Coordinates of C-alpha atoms in Angstrom, one line a residue:
X1 CA -76.5 128.6 129.7
X2 CA -77.4 132.3 130.1
X3 CA -80.1 133.3 132.6
X4 CA -82.4 136.1 131.5
X5 CA -83.6 138.1 134.4
X6 CA -86.9 139.8 134.4
X7 CA -86.3 143.5 135.2
X8 CA -88.1 143.4 138.5
X9 CA -86.5 140.1 139.6
X10 CA -83.0 141.5 138.7
X11 CA -83.7 144.8 140.5
X12 CA -84.9 143.1 143.7
X13 CA -81.9 140.8 143.7
X14 CA -79.6 143.7 143.2
X15 CA -81.2 145.7 146.0
X16 CA -80.9 142.7 148.3
X17 CA -77.2 142.4 147.4
X18 CA -76.7 146.1 148.0
X19 CA -78.4 146.0 151.4
X20 CA -76.4 143.0 152.3
X21 CA -73.2 144.8 151.5
X22 CA -74.2 147.7 153.7
X23 CA -75.0 145.3 156.5
X24 CA -71.6 143.6 156.1
X25 CA -69.9 147.0 156.2
X26 CA -71.7 147.6 159.5
X27 CA -70.7 144.0 160.7
X28 CA -74.3 143.0 161.0
X29 CA -75.6 139.5 160.1
X30 CA -78.5 140.9 158.1
X31 CA -80.9 138.7 160.1
X32 CA -82.9 141.8 161.1
X33 CA -83.3 143.2 157.7
X34 CA -85.7 143.0 154.8
X35 CA -86.4 144.3 151.4
X36 CA -89.9 145.4 150.4
X37 CA -90.2 144.4 146.8
X38 CA -93.3 146.4 145.8
X39 CA -92.5 149.7 144.1
X40 CA -91.1 151.9 145.4
X41 CA -88.6 149.3 146.6
X42 CA -87.5 149.9 150.1
X43 CA -85.3 148.2 152.8
X44 CA -85.1 148.1 156.6
X45 CA -82.0 147.2 158.6
X46 CA -82.2 147.0 162.4
X47 CA -79.1 148.5 164.0
X48 CA -77.4 147.6 167.3
X49 CA -76.9 150.4 169.9
X50 CA -78.7 153.6 170.8
X51 CA -78.4 157.1 169.3
X52 CA -77.3 159.9 171.6
X53 CA -80.4 161.7 172.9
X54 CA -82.8 158.9 172.1
X55 CA -82.6 156.8 175.3
X56 CA -83.8 153.3 174.9
X57 CA -85.3 153.5 171.4
X58 CA -84.3 151.0 168.8
X59 CA -82.6 152.4 165.7
X60 CA -83.1 151.4 162.1
X61 CA -81.4 152.1 158.8
X62 CA -84.0 152.7 156.1
X63 CA -83.6 152.8 152.3
X64 CA -85.9 153.5 149.4
X65 CA -85.2 153.8 145.7
X66 CA -86.3 157.5 145.6
X67 CA -84.7 159.1 148.7
X68 CA -81.9 156.7 149.5
X69 CA -80.7 156.1 153.1
X70 CA -81.9 157.5 156.4
X71 CA -81.7 156.6 160.1
X72 CA -84.8 156.4 162.2
X73 CA -85.7 155.6 165.8
X74 CA -88.6 153.3 166.6
X75 CA -91.6 154.9 168.2
X76 CA -95.1 153.6 169.1
X77 CA -96.4 154.8 165.7
X78 CA -93.6 153.4 163.5
X79 CA -90.3 155.2 162.8
X80 CA -89.2 158.9 163.3
X81 CA -86.6 160.1 160.9
X82 CA -83.4 161.3 162.6
X83 CA -81.0 161.8 159.8
X84 CA -80.8 161.4 156.0
X85 CA -77.6 160.5 154.2
X86 CA -78.0 162.8 151.2
X87 CA -79.3 163.0 147.7
X88 CA -77.6 159.9 146.3
X89 CA -79.9 157.0 146.4
X90 CA -77.1 154.4 145.8
X91 CA -73.9 155.5 147.6
X92 CA -71.1 153.1 148.3
X93 CA -71.9 150.7 151.2
X94 CA -68.7 151.8 153.0
X95 CA -69.8 155.5 152.8
X96 CA -73.1 154.5 154.5
X97 CA -71.3 152.6 157.2
X98 CA -69.0 155.6 157.9
X99 CA -72.0 157.9 158.1
X100 CA -73.9 155.6 160.5
X101 CA -70.9 155.4 162.8
X102 CA -70.6 159.2 162.7
X103 CA -74.2 159.7 163.7
X104 CA -73.9 157.1 166.5
X105 CA -70.8 158.9 167.7
X106 CA -72.9 162.1 168.1
X107 CA -71.6 164.0 165.1
X108 CA -74.4 166.4 164.5
X109 CA -73.0 167.4 161.1
X110 CA -73.7 163.9 159.9
X111 CA -77.4 164.4 160.4
X112 CA -78.1 165.8 156.9
X113 CA -81.7 166.5 156.0
X114 CA -82.8 167.3 152.5
X115 CA -85.7 167.4 150.1
X116 CA -85.1 165.2 147.1
X117 CA -85.1 167.0 143.7
X118 CA -86.3 165.0 140.7
X119 CA -86.0 161.3 140.6
X120 CA -82.5 160.1 141.7
X121 CA -83.6 156.5 141.0
X122 CA -83.7 157.0 137.2
X123 CA -80.6 154.9 136.7
X124 CA -81.2 152.6 139.7
X125 CA -80.9 149.3 137.8
X126 CA -77.5 150.1 136.4
X127 CA -76.2 151.5 139.7
X128 CA -77.3 148.4 141.6
X129 CA -76.3 145.8 139.1
X130 CA -72.8 145.2 140.7
X131 CA -74.5 144.0 143.9
X132 CA -76.9 141.5 142.3
X133 CA -74.6 138.4 142.7
X134 CA -73.7 139.5 146.3
X135 CA -77.2 138.7 147.4
X136 CA -76.4 135.0 147.1
X137 CA -72.9 135.0 148.8
X138 CA -72.4 133.7 152.4
X139 CA -71.4 136.2 155.0
X140 CA -67.6 136.1 155.6
X141 CA -68.0 135.8 159.4
X142 CA -70.9 133.3 159.5
X143 CA -70.4 129.6 160.2

């Protein structure tokens, strides 16, 4: 039996799988993450540790389908952007994990800021498709 996925259902599942892969690369459980399913689709992943220069503020990894990944510190009014990965909205999960580690290690060159040009999410469904089934898999280190 072949399952036909509604575009939005498939895309949401694919984004969840993609975010889950990023969390796995960072050795996180994913318990402190969520995907916002209304367009533009976005995600939030709470991170362990503190960024250099930001004292006791919590850190989050944010994603949205237009601008991709960024790091932010929690403030009273929400989140303040600290660093943006780059123009690619769907980079490999391992690249995001390496980038996050570099920022946490104090590598100022990893703190890329940019203004997006055009719509990098035009091929979002195709680029996220490989992660769709991953949304349903158990974490390798969970009991």
